[in-house]
Amino acid sequence: MKNSLFFCYTLSSLFLLWGCNNRSSDSEKKAKEANRAKIDSQMMGSPSAESLAVIPSKADADFLVEAASGGMTEVQLGQLAQTNSMNKQVKAFGALMIKDHGAGNEKLKALAASKNIILPDSVSNHQQKMKERLEKKKGEAFDRAYISMMIDDHKRDIRAFKSAAKSAADVEIKAFALDNLPILSAHLDSALNLQRKMGIPVGPLPYQ
């Protein structure tokens, strides 16, 4: 009887997982919903202590999902800087984003795979809208909007990575967050330096 109940719950969880994947068109939200359903399913049926040790927390899974979505965004916007900017320094900054976040994305994919965590296959709807707004800008207008966005993004990233480095339940996820903090801080410093050199005013984000 107990096995039958567990089978029924597992089956219902799989249907829930399928339903979550089809309910939202936002890749980031879909990944979060799928991970939560999977974790709930894994937690049922009185898992052993060994099993519990390898089941990720929902907070850890959410962090990796958001980091993956953010990393993809940084690469795509860095590529956009190569075509829409006329400023060598902005192009160089964009190239750095492609290089560093591209490498970080690969490490993140490997980490997520080892934890059986689903990652988004594209950026979130919000990030896509920001990208589309930037695509319409060229030259100096693009530079001002792009650098302002990079400052805003990296400030938020640093807050999220600091939180994970301190509070993540999984030691490897915690180490990933800690290892990437110096890189994110260096990116923020570079973006702030460009902001000062280019005389970009501090205020409402020009890409909104």
XYZ file of N, CA and C in Angstrom:
624
model
N 0.832 -1.205 0.000
C 0.000 0.000 0.000
C 0.866 1.254 0.000
N 1.911 1.211 0.853
C 2.805 2.361 0.959
C 3.495 2.621 -0.370
N 3.943 1.512 -1.048
C 4.613 1.660 -2.332
C 3.668 2.219 -3.386
N 2.404 1.812 -3.310
C 1.419 2.309 -4.268
C 1.199 3.795 -4.089
N 1.116 4.226 -2.831
C 0.923 5.649 -2.562
C 2.113 6.456 -3.045
N 3.319 5.915 -2.821
C 4.529 6.624 -3.256
C 4.561 6.727 -4.776
N 4.152 5.615 -5.450
C 4.122 5.629 -6.911
C 3.144 6.674 -7.428
N 1.984 6.743 -6.790
C 0.972 7.710 -7.208
C 1.461 9.139 -7.018
N 2.153 9.368 -5.884
C 2.657 10.727 -5.633
C 3.727 11.094 -6.647
N 4.617 10.109 -6.926
C 5.684 10.369 -7.896
C 5.104 10.672 -9.266
N 4.071 9.906 -9.660
C 3.437 10.127 -10.950
C 2.789 11.503 -11.010
N 2.123 11.868 -9.904
C 1.479 13.186 -9.887
C 2.510 14.292 -9.931
N 3.663 14.065 -9.312
C 4.732 15.067 -9.328
C 5.270 15.257 -10.734
N 5.347 14.144 -11.481
C 5.825 14.242 -12.857
C 4.854 15.032 -13.712
N 3.555 14.818 -13.487
C 2.555 15.603 -14.217
C 2.643 17.074 -13.827
N 2.908 17.323 -12.525
C 3.078 18.705 -12.078
C 4.277 19.338 -12.744
N 5.368 18.562 -12.843
C 6.576 19.057 -13.501
C 6.282 19.407 -14.952
N 5.555 18.532 -15.654
C 5.209 18.790 -17.045
C 4.321 20.025 -17.160
N 3.381 20.135 -16.222
C 2.475 21.278 -16.239
C 3.205 22.576 -16.001
N 4.179 22.562 -15.077
C 4.949 23.778 -14.796
C 5.737 24.196 -16.021
N 6.298 23.222 -16.724
C 7.110 23.544 -17.885
C 6.284 24.142 -19.015
N 4.985 23.876 -19.000
C 4.151 24.363 -20.082
C 3.314 25.563 -19.680
N 3.324 25.914 -18.382
C 2.486 26.994 -17.921
C 3.115 28.356 -18.182
N 4.431 28.441 -18.134
C 5.115 29.723 -18.271
C 5.968 29.740 -19.525
N 5.989 30.884 -20.205
C 6.824 31.043 -21.391
C 8.173 31.650 -21.031
N 8.363 31.992 -19.771
C 9.615 32.582 -19.298
C 10.573 31.455 -18.934
N 11.705 31.380 -19.642
C 12.646 30.280 -19.456
C 13.170 30.199 -18.022
N 13.432 31.353 -17.415
C 13.932 31.354 -16.037
C 12.870 30.831 -15.070
N 11.641 31.277 -15.230
C 10.557 30.815 -14.360
C 10.286 29.333 -14.554
N 10.325 28.881 -15.809
C 10.106 27.467 -16.095
C 11.147 26.601 -15.392
N 12.414 27.021 -15.431
C 13.481 26.255 -14.798
C 13.285 26.206 -13.278
N 12.905 27.330 -12.686
C 12.670 27.356 -11.244
C 11.517 26.430 -10.860
N 10.426 26.493 -11.614
C 9.263 25.665 -11.326
C 9.599 24.182 -11.474
N 10.357 23.843 -12.509
C 10.738 22.453 -12.736
C 11.628 21.939 -11.612
N 12.580 22.748 -11.173
C 13.465 22.348 -10.084
C 12.693 22.143 -8.780
N 11.758 23.043 -8.490
C 10.990 22.921 -7.257
C 10.139 21.662 -7.252
N 9.529 21.357 -8.388
C 8.724 20.143 -8.485
C 9.599 18.905 -8.329
N 10.773 18.937 -8.940
C 11.691 17.803 -8.845
C 12.164 17.605 -7.404
N 12.524 18.694 -6.748
C 12.994 18.603 -5.362
C 11.882 18.080 -4.449
N 10.661 18.577 -4.634
C 9.530 18.081 -3.837
C 9.350 16.583 -4.031
N 9.488 16.124 -5.263
C 9.340 14.705 -5.552
C 10.439 13.885 -4.879
N 11.670 14.410 -4.919
C 12.795 13.699 -4.316
C 12.686 13.625 -2.798
N 12.024 14.603 -2.209
C 11.909 14.644 -0.751
C 10.843 13.690 -0.213
N 9.992 13.176 -1.076
C 8.948 12.246 -0.649
C 9.485 10.827 -0.561
N 8.734 9.969 0.117
C 9.101 8.560 0.202
C 10.191 8.258 1.201
N 10.351 9.100 2.224
C 11.349 8.881 3.276
C 12.747 8.633 2.717
N 13.326 9.629 2.050
C 14.669 9.444 1.492
C 15.699 9.222 2.584
N 16.726 8.480 2.250
C 17.786 8.191 3.220
C 18.613 9.441 3.477
N 19.442 9.359 4.517
C 20.316 10.490 4.840
C 21.273 10.767 3.696
N 21.735 9.712 3.013
C 22.638 9.889 1.881
C 21.932 10.603 0.725
N 20.665 10.250 0.511
C 19.901 10.896 -0.554
C 19.652 12.358 -0.240
N 19.310 12.633 1.027
C 19.049 14.010 1.425
C 20.276 14.893 1.226
N 21.457 14.308 1.400
C 22.705 15.077 1.305
C 22.953 15.583 -0.112
N 22.383 14.905 -1.124
C 22.646 15.307 -2.504
C 21.465 16.029 -3.148
N 20.354 16.137 -2.428
C 19.207 16.875 -2.955
C 19.445 18.365 -2.705
N 19.489 19.192 -3.746
C 19.756 20.625 -3.540
C 18.591 21.327 -2.867
N 18.884 22.421 -2.196
C 17.809 23.233 -1.630
C 17.181 24.050 -2.750
N 15.944 24.473 -2.547
C 15.278 25.286 -3.564
C 15.987 26.628 -3.739
N 16.495 27.177 -2.645
C 17.212 28.454 -2.718
C 18.488 28.313 -3.544
N 19.215 27.204 -3.362
C 20.436 26.967 -4.139
C 20.109 26.807 -5.623
N 19.031 26.062 -5.907
C 18.627 25.859 -7.298
C 18.232 27.188 -7.948
N 17.473 28.003 -7.222
C 17.061 29.312 -7.739
C 18.272 30.187 -8.035
N 19.264 30.128 -7.149
C 20.468 30.943 -7.345
C 21.172 30.557 -8.646
N 21.332 29.259 -8.897
C 22.005 28.828 -10.122
C 21.201 29.193 -11.364
N 19.886 29.095 -11.266
C 19.029 29.468 -12.395
C 19.198 30.952 -12.720
N 19.135 31.795 -11.694
C 19.273 33.235 -11.900
C 20.670 33.599 -12.395
N 21.679 32.908 -11.868
C 23.054 33.167 -12.307
C 23.232 32.779 -13.779
N 22.606 31.683 -14.187
C 22.705 31.246 -15.583
C 22.026 32.238 -16.514
N 20.849 32.682 -16.129
C 20.116 33.650 -16.941
C 20.886 34.958 -17.039
N 21.451 35.397 -15.917
C 22.242 36.625 -15.911
C 23.505 36.491 -16.729
N 24.160 35.337 -16.640
C 25.388 35.118 -17.399
C 25.150 35.133 -18.895
N 24.050 34.511 -19.320
C 23.711 34.531 -20.750
C 23.434 35.960 -21.218
N 22.776 36.734 -20.369
C 22.474 38.119 -20.718
C 23.752 38.926 -20.910
N 24.703 38.758 -20.003
C 25.960 39.503 -20.090
C 26.691 39.189 -21.395
N 26.695 37.919 -21.796
C 27.361 37.528 -23.036
C 26.652 38.147 -24.241
N 25.329 38.052 -24.275
C 24.571 38.589 -25.402
C 24.722 40.105 -25.531
N 24.728 40.802 -24.404
C 24.885 42.258 -24.445
C 26.320 42.630 -24.815
N 27.280 41.823 -24.391
C 28.668 42.057 -24.796
C 28.831 41.917 -26.298
N 28.115 40.947 -26.864
C 28.135 40.780 -28.323
C 27.469 41.968 -29.012
N 26.400 42.469 -28.411
C 25.701 43.624 -28.964
C 26.601 44.856 -28.962
N 27.445 44.969 -27.933
C 28.362 46.105 -27.843
C 29.348 46.130 -29.017
N 29.658 44.968 -29.564
C 30.606 44.905 -30.677
C 30.033 45.522 -31.958
N 28.715 45.524 -32.077
C 28.081 46.043 -33.295
C 27.465 47.424 -33.114
N 26.984 47.720 -31.899
C 26.234 48.964 -31.696
C 27.053 50.101 -31.101
N 28.239 49.792 -30.591
C 29.098 50.839 -30.027
C 30.172 51.253 -31.027
N 30.546 52.521 -30.944
C 31.641 53.031 -31.752
C 32.863 53.346 -30.877
N 32.728 53.052 -29.581
C 33.754 53.385 -28.606
C 34.632 52.155 -28.343
N 35.941 52.297 -28.545
C 36.859 51.166 -28.377
C 36.843 50.617 -26.955
N 36.735 51.511 -25.976
C 36.735 51.061 -24.583
C 35.463 50.290 -24.241
N 34.351 50.732 -24.778
C 33.081 50.022 -24.541
C 33.122 48.660 -25.223
N 33.660 48.623 -26.445
C 33.793 47.353 -27.150
C 34.689 46.391 -26.371
N 35.782 46.924 -25.808
C 36.710 46.095 -25.038
C 36.033 45.559 -23.780
N 35.225 46.414 -23.152
C 34.486 45.969 -21.969
C 33.505 44.865 -22.360
N 32.815 45.047 -23.480
C 31.885 44.027 -23.956
C 32.592 42.714 -24.248
N 33.778 42.793 -24.834
C 34.554 41.586 -25.127
C 34.943 40.871 -23.830
N 35.250 41.651 -22.793
C 35.581 41.061 -21.494
C 34.377 40.326 -20.915
N 33.177 40.909 -21.108
C 31.967 40.258 -20.615
C 31.738 38.929 -21.331
N 31.988 38.920 -22.631
C 31.831 37.681 -23.397
C 32.788 36.614 -22.881
N 34.040 37.015 -22.681
C 35.072 36.077 -22.234
C 34.802 35.558 -20.823
N 34.645 36.469 -19.868
C 34.518 36.058 -18.469
C 33.196 35.358 -18.179
N 32.097 35.928 -18.658
C 30.805 35.310 -18.377
C 30.595 34.044 -19.202
N 31.215 34.003 -20.387
C 31.155 32.771 -21.174
C 31.821 31.624 -20.433
N 33.003 31.891 -19.867
C 33.711 30.868 -19.097
C 32.926 30.508 -17.832
N 32.375 31.534 -17.180
C 31.583 31.287 -15.976
C 30.349 30.460 -16.257
N 29.730 30.703 -17.414
C 28.537 29.947 -17.787
C 28.844 28.463 -17.950
N 30.006 28.161 -18.518
C 30.382 26.760 -18.704
C 30.611 26.067 -17.361
N 31.245 26.753 -16.434
C 31.455 26.186 -15.098
C 30.126 25.987 -14.382
N 29.228 26.953 -14.567
C 27.921 26.870 -13.933
C 27.127 25.682 -14.484
N 27.192 25.467 -15.793
C 26.491 24.331 -16.400
C 26.983 23.011 -15.822
N 28.295 22.890 -15.685
C 28.864 21.656 -15.139
C 28.427 21.453 -13.688
N 28.429 22.529 -12.917
C 28.015 22.452 -11.514
C 26.548 22.058 -11.414
N 25.698 22.702 -12.198
C 24.266 22.402 -12.172
C 24.006 20.949 -12.565
N 24.724 20.466 -13.582
C 24.548 19.080 -14.024
C 24.910 18.105 -12.911
N 25.961 18.430 -12.160
C 26.387 17.543 -11.074
C 25.385 17.530 -9.923
N 24.568 18.579 -9.830
C 23.557 18.672 -8.766
C 22.161 18.320 -9.277
N 22.076 17.928 -10.558
C 20.792 17.593 -11.184
C 19.829 18.773 -11.143
N 20.373 19.978 -11.377
C 19.568 21.207 -11.383
C 19.341 21.643 -12.825
N 18.090 21.937 -13.147
C 17.726 22.383 -14.494
C 18.027 23.868 -14.641
N 18.684 24.242 -15.743
C 18.991 25.644 -16.022
C 18.139 26.140 -17.189
N 17.896 27.439 -17.259
C 17.137 27.988 -18.390
C 17.943 27.876 -19.672
N 17.234 27.746 -20.799
C 17.935 27.665 -22.082
C 17.968 29.000 -22.801
N 17.397 30.029 -22.172
C 17.439 31.382 -22.744
C 17.267 32.383 -21.606
N 17.452 33.648 -21.914
C 17.323 34.681 -20.878
C 15.861 34.857 -20.498
N 15.618 35.500 -19.365
C 14.244 35.738 -18.916
C 13.536 36.734 -19.824
N 12.235 36.786 -19.725
C 11.459 37.740 -20.535
C 11.878 39.178 -20.246
N 12.118 39.485 -18.981
C 12.537 40.836 -18.608
C 13.883 41.178 -19.236
N 14.822 40.245 -19.166
C 16.144 40.487 -19.737
C 16.073 40.618 -21.266
N 15.191 39.862 -21.894
C 15.024 39.956 -23.330
C 14.485 41.327 -23.723
N 13.560 41.851 -22.935
C 13.009 43.180 -23.220
C 14.087 44.252 -23.093
N 14.953 44.130 -22.070
C 16.040 45.087 -21.909
C 16.997 45.024 -23.103
N 17.267 43.803 -23.558
C 18.147 43.631 -24.710
C 17.539 44.280 -25.956
N 16.250 44.073 -26.151
C 15.582 44.631 -27.331
C 15.604 46.154 -27.324
N 15.494 46.741 -26.133
C 15.571 48.202 -26.040
C 16.976 48.694 -26.376
N 17.986 47.946 -25.922
C 19.365 48.330 -26.225
C 19.673 48.162 -27.709
N 19.080 47.171 -28.344
C 19.328 46.922 -29.762
C 18.954 48.123 -30.631
N 18.015 48.923 -30.152
C 17.544 50.075 -30.917
C 18.479 51.280 -30.805
N 19.448 51.212 -29.882
C 20.356 52.332 -29.659
C 21.685 52.099 -30.368
N 22.288 53.175 -30.836
C 23.571 53.103 -31.538
C 24.512 54.170 -31.005
N 25.808 53.929 -31.177
C 26.807 54.924 -30.831
C 26.768 55.349 -29.378
N 26.838 56.664 -29.136
C 26.909 57.188 -27.775
C 25.667 56.845 -26.960
N 24.500 56.854 -27.584
C 23.271 56.517 -26.868
C 23.333 55.076 -26.368
N 23.871 54.196 -27.188
C 24.039 52.803 -26.757
C 25.032 52.712 -25.605
N 26.169 53.393 -25.753
C 27.220 53.330 -24.734
C 26.683 53.740 -23.359
N 25.954 54.830 -23.319
C 25.424 55.335 -22.051
C 24.444 54.331 -21.432
N 23.581 53.782 -22.268
C 22.587 52.831 -21.769
C 23.250 51.520 -21.347
N 24.186 51.039 -22.151
C 24.845 49.755 -21.874
C 25.665 49.796 -20.592
N 26.488 50.829 -20.446
C 27.328 50.925 -19.251
C 26.465 51.110 -17.998
N 25.412 51.907 -18.103
C 24.502 52.068 -16.961
C 23.874 50.730 -16.581
N 23.500 49.957 -17.584
C 22.911 48.649 -17.327
C 23.919 47.704 -16.688
N 25.163 47.745 -17.133
C 26.195 46.879 -16.575
C 26.470 47.206 -15.101
N 26.442 48.487 -14.779
C 26.628 48.878 -13.382
C 25.486 48.347 -12.530
N 24.271 48.547 -13.004
C 23.093 48.075 -12.271
C 23.101 46.552 -12.135
N 23.375 45.848 -13.234
C 23.384 44.379 -13.212
C 24.432 43.830 -12.258
N 25.637 44.385 -12.330
C 26.717 43.837 -11.509
C 26.538 44.153 -10.026
N 25.912 45.253 -9.715
C 25.603 45.528 -8.306
C 24.639 44.481 -7.764
N 23.611 44.152 -8.569
C 22.647 43.145 -8.144
C 23.289 41.759 -8.097
N 24.140 41.472 -9.075
C 24.834 40.181 -9.088
C 25.706 40.005 -7.850
N 26.426 41.041 -7.493
C 27.311 40.969 -6.334
C 26.509 40.708 -5.065
N 25.362 41.375 -4.926
C 24.514 41.115 -3.758
C 24.065 39.657 -3.719
N 23.649 39.129 -4.870
C 23.157 37.749 -4.935
C 24.286 36.752 -4.667
N 25.456 36.992 -5.224
C 26.584 36.072 -5.042
C 27.120 36.140 -3.611
N 27.104 37.314 -3.002
C 27.518 37.421 -1.598
C 26.572 36.625 -0.710
N 25.281 36.724 -0.988
C 24.287 35.992 -0.207
C 24.492 34.486 -0.340
N 24.737 34.014 -1.574
C 24.957 32.585 -1.799
C 26.266 32.118 -1.171
N 27.293 32.957 -1.260
C 28.590 32.606 -0.676
C 28.482 32.449 0.838
N 27.542 33.148 1.437
C 27.351 33.090 2.884
C 26.328 32.030 3.300
N 25.255 31.875 2.506
C 24.116 31.095 2.987
C 23.774 29.843 2.188
N 24.429 29.596 1.054
C 24.092 28.407 0.262
C 24.271 27.146 1.093
N 23.354 26.214 0.937
C 23.415 24.966 1.706
C 24.477 24.020 1.151
N 24.678 24.061 -0.163
C 25.631 23.171 -0.819
C 27.012 23.819 -0.832
N 28.024 23.087 -0.395
C 29.372 23.662 -0.273
C 29.973 24.019 -1.631
N 29.659 23.241 -2.655
C 30.206 23.528 -3.983
C 29.533 24.751 -4.609
N 28.243 24.911 -4.376
C 27.539 26.099 -4.863
C 28.039 27.330 -4.112
N 28.273 27.169 -2.822
C 28.823 28.263 -2.023
C 30.207 28.662 -2.550
N 31.031 27.674 -2.875
C 32.379 27.945 -3.391
C 32.314 28.623 -4.760
N 31.367 28.206 -5.601
C 31.193 28.824 -6.919
C 30.872 30.309 -6.764
N 29.972 30.622 -5.854
C 29.600 32.019 -5.621
C 30.794 32.818 -5.110
N 31.525 32.251 -4.164
C 32.675 32.939 -3.583
C 33.768 33.170 -4.621
N 34.017 32.180 -5.471
C 35.068 32.282 -6.483
C 34.768 33.361 -7.520
N 33.482 33.600 -7.774
C 33.101 34.551 -8.821
C 32.964 35.984 -8.321
N 32.951 36.191 -7.027
C 32.804 37.542 -6.494
C 33.923 38.491 -6.927
N 35.206 38.070 -6.902
C 36.265 38.991 -7.360
C 36.107 39.382 -8.828
N 35.633 38.469 -9.658
C 35.435 38.756 -11.080
C 34.320 39.777 -11.260
N 33.214 39.574 -10.556
C 32.089 40.502 -10.653
C 32.467 41.884 -10.132
N 33.239 41.925 -9.061
C 33.679 43.205 -8.500
C 34.595 43.933 -9.468
N 35.474 43.194 -10.147
C 36.364 43.805 -11.144
C 35.552 44.361 -12.314
N 34.507 43.629 -12.713
C 33.641 44.117 -13.789
C 32.945 45.420 -13.386
N 32.448 45.446 -12.157
C 31.766 46.652 -11.674
C 32.731 47.830 -11.647
N 33.947 47.608 -11.170
C 34.941 48.682 -11.130
C 35.230 49.215 -12.544
N 35.348 48.306 -13.497
C 35.613 48.706 -14.884
C 34.461 49.529 -15.454
N 33.225 49.084 -15.156
C 32.049 49.812 -15.655
C 31.955 51.191 -15.010
N 32.275 51.283 -13.723
C 32.235 52.579 -13.032
C 33.302 53.518 -13.581
N 34.465 52.975 -13.905
C 35.526 53.790 -14.492
C 35.098 54.343 -15.855
N 34.443 53.501 -16.648
C 33.944 53.960 -17.940
C 32.863 55.022 -17.766
N 32.037 54.837 -16.766
C 30.984 55.824 -16.484
C 31.608 57.195 -16.201
N 32.667 57.213 -15.400
C 33.327 58.481 -15.068
C 34.012 59.079 -16.293
N 34.736 58.263 -17.051
C 35.454 58.755 -18.226
C 34.512 59.322 -19.281
N 33.350 58.698 -19.402
C 32.412 59.099 -20.442
C 31.414 60.150 -19.965
N 31.506 60.492 -18.678
C 30.610 61.507 -18.142
C 29.154 61.075 -18.125
N 28.915 59.782 -17.912
C 27.539 59.283 -17.863
C 26.948 59.654 -16.515
N 25.860 60.402 -16.474
C 25.274 60.821 -15.196
C 24.683 59.651 -14.420
N 24.773 59.753 -13.097
C 24.153 58.755 -12.233
C 22.694 59.148 -12.054
N 21.790 58.246 -12.368
C 20.372 58.578 -12.264
C 19.532 57.454 -12.804
N 18.314 57.741 -13.233
C 17.441 56.695 -13.794
C 18.122 56.004 -14.968
N 17.955 54.697 -15.051
C 18.607 53.921 -16.104
C 18.052 54.333 -17.474
N 18.942 54.683 -18.404
C 18.486 55.186 -19.708
C 17.905 54.126 -20.622
N 18.032 52.822 -20.258
C 17.501 51.783 -21.135
C 16.093 51.368 -20.739
N 15.541 51.966 -19.683
C 14.186 51.606 -19.237
C 13.145 52.452 -19.950
